[in-house]
Every structure is written in C-alpha cells, then in structure tokens.
mmCIF file of C-alpha atoms in Angstrom:
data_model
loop_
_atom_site.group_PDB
_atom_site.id
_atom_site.type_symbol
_atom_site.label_atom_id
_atom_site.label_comp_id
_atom_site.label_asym_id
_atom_site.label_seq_id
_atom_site.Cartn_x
_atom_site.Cartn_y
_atom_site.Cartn_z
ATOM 1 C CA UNK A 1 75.268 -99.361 115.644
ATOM 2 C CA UNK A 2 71.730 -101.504 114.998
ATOM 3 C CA UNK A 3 70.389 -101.229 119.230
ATOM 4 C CA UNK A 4 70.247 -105.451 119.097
ATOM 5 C CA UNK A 5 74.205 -105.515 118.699
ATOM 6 C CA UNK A 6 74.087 -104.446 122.377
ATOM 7 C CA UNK A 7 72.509 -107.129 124.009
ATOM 8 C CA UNK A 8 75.290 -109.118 124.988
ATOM 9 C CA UNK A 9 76.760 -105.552 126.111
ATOM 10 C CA UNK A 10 73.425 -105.236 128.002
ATOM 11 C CA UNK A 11 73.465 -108.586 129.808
ATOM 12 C CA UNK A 12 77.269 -108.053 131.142
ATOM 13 C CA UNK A 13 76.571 -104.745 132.413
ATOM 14 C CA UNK A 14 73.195 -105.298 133.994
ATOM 15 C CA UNK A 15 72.778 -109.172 134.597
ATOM 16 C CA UNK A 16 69.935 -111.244 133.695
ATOM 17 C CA UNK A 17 67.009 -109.793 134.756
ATOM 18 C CA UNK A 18 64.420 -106.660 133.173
ATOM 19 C CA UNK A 19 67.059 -103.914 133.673
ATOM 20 C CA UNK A 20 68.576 -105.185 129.852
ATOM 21 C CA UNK A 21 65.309 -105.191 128.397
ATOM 22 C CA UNK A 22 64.914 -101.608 129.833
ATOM 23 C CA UNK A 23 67.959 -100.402 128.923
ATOM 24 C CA UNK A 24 67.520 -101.437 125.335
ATOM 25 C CA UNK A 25 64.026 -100.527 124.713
ATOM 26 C CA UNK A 26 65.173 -96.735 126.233
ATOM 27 C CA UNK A 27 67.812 -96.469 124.152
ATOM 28 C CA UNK A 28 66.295 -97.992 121.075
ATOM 29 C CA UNK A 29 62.966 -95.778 121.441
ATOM 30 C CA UNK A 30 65.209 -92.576 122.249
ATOM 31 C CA UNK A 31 66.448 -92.065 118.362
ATOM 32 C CA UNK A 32 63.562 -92.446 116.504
ATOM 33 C CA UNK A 33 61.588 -90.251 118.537
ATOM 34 C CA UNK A 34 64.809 -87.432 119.097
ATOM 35 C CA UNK A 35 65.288 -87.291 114.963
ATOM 36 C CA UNK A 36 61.425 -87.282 114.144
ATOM 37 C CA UNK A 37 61.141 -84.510 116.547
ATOM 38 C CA UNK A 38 64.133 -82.651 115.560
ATOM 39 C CA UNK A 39 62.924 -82.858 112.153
ATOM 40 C CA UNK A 40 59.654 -81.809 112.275
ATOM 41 C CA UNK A 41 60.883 -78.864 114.748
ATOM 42 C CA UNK A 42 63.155 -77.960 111.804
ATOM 43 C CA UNK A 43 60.555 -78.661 108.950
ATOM 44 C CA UNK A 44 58.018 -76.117 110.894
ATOM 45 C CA UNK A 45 56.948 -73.610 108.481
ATOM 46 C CA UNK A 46 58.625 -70.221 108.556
ATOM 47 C CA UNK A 47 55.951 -68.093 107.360
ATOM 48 C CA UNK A 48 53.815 -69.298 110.345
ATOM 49 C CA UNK A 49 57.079 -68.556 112.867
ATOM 50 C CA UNK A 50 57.239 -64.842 111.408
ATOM 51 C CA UNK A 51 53.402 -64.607 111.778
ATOM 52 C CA UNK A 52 52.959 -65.210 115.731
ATOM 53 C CA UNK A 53 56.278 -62.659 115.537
ATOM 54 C CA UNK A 54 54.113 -60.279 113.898
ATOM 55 C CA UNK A 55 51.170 -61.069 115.974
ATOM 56 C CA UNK A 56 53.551 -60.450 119.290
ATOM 57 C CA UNK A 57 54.502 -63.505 120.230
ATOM 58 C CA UNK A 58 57.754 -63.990 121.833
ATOM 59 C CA UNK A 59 60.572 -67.067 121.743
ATOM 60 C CA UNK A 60 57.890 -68.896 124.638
ATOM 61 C CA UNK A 61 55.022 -67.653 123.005
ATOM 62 C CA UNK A 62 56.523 -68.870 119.883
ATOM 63 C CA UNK A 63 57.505 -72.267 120.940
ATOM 64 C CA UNK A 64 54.194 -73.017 122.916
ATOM 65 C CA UNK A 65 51.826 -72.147 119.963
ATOM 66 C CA UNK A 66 53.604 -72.165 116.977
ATOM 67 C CA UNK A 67 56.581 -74.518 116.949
ATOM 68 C CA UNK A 68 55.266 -77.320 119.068
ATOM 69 C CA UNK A 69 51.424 -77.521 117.109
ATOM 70 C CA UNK A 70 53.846 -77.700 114.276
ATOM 71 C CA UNK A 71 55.951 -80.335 115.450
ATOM 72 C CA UNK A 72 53.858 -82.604 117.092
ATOM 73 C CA UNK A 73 52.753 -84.725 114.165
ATOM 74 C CA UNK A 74 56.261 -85.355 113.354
ATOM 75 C CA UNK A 75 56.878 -86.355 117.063
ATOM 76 C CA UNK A 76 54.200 -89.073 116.842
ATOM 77 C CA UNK A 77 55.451 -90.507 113.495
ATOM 78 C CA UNK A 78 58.675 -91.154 115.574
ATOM 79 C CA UNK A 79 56.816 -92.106 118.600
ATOM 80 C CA UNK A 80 54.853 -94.890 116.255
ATOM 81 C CA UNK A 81 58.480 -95.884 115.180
ATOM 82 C CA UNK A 82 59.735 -95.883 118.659
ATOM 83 C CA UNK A 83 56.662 -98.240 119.777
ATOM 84 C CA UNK A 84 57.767 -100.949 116.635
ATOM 85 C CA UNK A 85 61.726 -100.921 118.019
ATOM 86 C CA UNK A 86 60.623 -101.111 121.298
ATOM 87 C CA UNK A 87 58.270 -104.216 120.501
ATOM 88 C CA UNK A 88 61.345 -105.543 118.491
ATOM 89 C CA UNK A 89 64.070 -105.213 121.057
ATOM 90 C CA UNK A 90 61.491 -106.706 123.750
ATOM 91 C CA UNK A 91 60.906 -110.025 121.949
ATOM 92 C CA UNK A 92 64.872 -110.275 121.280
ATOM 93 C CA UNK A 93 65.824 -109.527 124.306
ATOM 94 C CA UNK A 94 63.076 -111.645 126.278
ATOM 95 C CA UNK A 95 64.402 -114.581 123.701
ATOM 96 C CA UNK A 96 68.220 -114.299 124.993
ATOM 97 C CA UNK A 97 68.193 -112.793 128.245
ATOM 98 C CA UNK A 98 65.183 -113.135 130.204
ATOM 99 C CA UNK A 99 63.641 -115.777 132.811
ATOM 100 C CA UNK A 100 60.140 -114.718 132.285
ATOM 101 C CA UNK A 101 57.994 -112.801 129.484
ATOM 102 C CA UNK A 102 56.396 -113.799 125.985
ATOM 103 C CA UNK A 103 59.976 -114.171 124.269
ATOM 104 C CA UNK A 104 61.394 -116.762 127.246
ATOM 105 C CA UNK A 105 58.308 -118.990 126.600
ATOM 106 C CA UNK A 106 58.646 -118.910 123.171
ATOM 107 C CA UNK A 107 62.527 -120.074 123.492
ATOM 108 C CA UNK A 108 61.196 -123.103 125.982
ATOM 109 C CA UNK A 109 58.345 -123.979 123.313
ATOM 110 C CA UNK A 110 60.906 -124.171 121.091
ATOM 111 C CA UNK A 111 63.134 -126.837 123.211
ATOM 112 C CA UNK A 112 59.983 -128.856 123.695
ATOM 113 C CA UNK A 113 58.575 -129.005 120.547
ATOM 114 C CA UNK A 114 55.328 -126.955 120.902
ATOM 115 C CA UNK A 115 54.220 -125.114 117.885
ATOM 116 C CA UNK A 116 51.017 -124.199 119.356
ATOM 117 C CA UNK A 117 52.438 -122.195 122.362
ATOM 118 C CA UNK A 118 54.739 -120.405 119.730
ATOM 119 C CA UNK A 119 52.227 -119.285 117.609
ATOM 120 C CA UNK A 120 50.022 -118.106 120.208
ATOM 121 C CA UNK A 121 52.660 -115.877 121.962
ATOM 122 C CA UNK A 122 53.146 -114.740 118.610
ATOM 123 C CA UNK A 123 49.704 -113.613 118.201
ATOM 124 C CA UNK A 124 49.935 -112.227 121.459
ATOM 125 C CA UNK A 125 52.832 -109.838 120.281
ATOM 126 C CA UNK A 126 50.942 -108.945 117.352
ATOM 127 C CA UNK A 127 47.497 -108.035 119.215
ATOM 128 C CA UNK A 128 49.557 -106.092 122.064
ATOM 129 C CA UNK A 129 51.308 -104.324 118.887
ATOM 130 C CA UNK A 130 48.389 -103.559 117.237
ATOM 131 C CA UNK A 131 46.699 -102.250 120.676
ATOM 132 C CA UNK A 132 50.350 -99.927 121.056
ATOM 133 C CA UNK A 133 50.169 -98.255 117.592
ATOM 134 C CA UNK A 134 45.695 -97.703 118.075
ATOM 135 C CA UNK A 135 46.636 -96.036 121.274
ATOM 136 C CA UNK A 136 48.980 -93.594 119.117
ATOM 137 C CA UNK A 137 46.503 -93.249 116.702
ATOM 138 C CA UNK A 138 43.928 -92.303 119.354
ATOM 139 C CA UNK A 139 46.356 -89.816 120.835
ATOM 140 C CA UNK A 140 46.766 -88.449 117.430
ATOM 141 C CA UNK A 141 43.251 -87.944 116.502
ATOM 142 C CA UNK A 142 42.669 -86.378 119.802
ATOM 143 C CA UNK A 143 45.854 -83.899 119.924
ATOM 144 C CA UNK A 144 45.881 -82.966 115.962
ATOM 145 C CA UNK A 145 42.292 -82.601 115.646
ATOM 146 C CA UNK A 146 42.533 -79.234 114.532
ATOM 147 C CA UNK A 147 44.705 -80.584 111.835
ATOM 148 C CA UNK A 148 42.913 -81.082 108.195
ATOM 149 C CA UNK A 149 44.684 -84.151 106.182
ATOM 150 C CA UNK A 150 43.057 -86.560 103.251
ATOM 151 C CA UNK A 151 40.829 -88.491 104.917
ATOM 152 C CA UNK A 152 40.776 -91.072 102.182
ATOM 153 C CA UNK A 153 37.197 -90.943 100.418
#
C-alpha cells in the first residue's frame, strides 16, 4: 500500500491538524529504515560473528561489537531513504490537509496566481532536503569512520 494512499484515511481518523502529517511521516519512515536494518543485520558477515565467538564474546557481546558495527551502514542507507519519504509525505500532506506549513502556501499561491511564492517554497524544500541528507552524511562520517570505502580519487 504506497503510505500517500492513506491520507484521506489519515485526515478522518485524526482531523485536520499536524497529527496526519505525523502519523504519515512515522509510518512512511518506519519501513525503509526496519528493512534496511533487517537487511544489513542479516547481510553481517559470518566469519566476523564466529570470530568475536572465538575471541569470547557472547550473544551481547556479539550484538554490541560485532552485529551492530556491521549493521549500521545499512541502517543509515534506510535512514537516508526514510528522510526522502518523510520529505515526500510532508509536502503532500501539508498540500491536502494542513492550515499552515510550506505545502499549504504553496496550494494558496496556486489559487492566486503567484509563481514566485511557489518556486521559492520549492527551493525551500529542496535546501531543507539537502540540509536533512548532509546531516546523515555527517553522522555517517562520524559513526563509520573506522570504516575504509573508495573514496573516489
């Protein structure tokens, strides 16, 4: 079920107001982040789980230095997906169901006619985008700076 198909769901069971937009942007940042984690909790390397087991490490032991270093770049893959749903069901549900916000002044540009104010809460969106997914980026530099990757050059 795509998370926008439960809008009008959202707006009979919660009113018009921010506990929609809430509800939505939980629910629609809750999957990407639950699978990307799952999956990289799955995809952590075996050989490394059977080496803290020979090194003495027990199921805690295990999870706190083996599974969740292994896991966490796969958790902040999802949580840069999350962040693009969660910008996504914000400017919908601002558009249809709000009385405030970004979204709600873009629908009353629209009735009036003014371009300008459109385009600049669109640029606003993109700039508060951008600042969501550097913030991720920062976190991920500073957590996985142990991990080696291509850098590029």
């Amino acid at each position: 079920m795509p998370i926008l198909g439960l809008v009008p769901l959202a707006i009979i069971w919660f009113g018009v107001g921010e506990w929609p937009k809430v509800f939505l942007i939980a629910l629609g940042c809750t999957f990407p982040v639950y699978v990307s984690t799952y999956a990289a909790i799955r995809g952590v390397d075996l050989k490394l789980v059977e080496a803290g087991q020979t090194f003495g490490l027990r199921r805690w032991g295990l999870v706190r230095k083996v599974i969740l270093p292994g896991a966490l770049p796969g958790f902040l893959v999802g949580l840069r997906f999350a962040l693009v749903g969660a910008w996504i069901v914000d400017v919908v549900a601002e558009e249809i169901n709000a009385q405030s916000g970004l979204g709600y002044l873009i629908n009353q540009a629209q009735s009036t006619d003014r371009i300008d104010i459109m385009f600049l809460c669109l640029a606003i969106y993109a700039v508060l985008g951008l600042l969501a997914d550097a913030a991720v980026r920062m976190l991920e530099r500073t957590l996985l700076a142990w991990r080696r990757g291509f850098s590029g050059g």
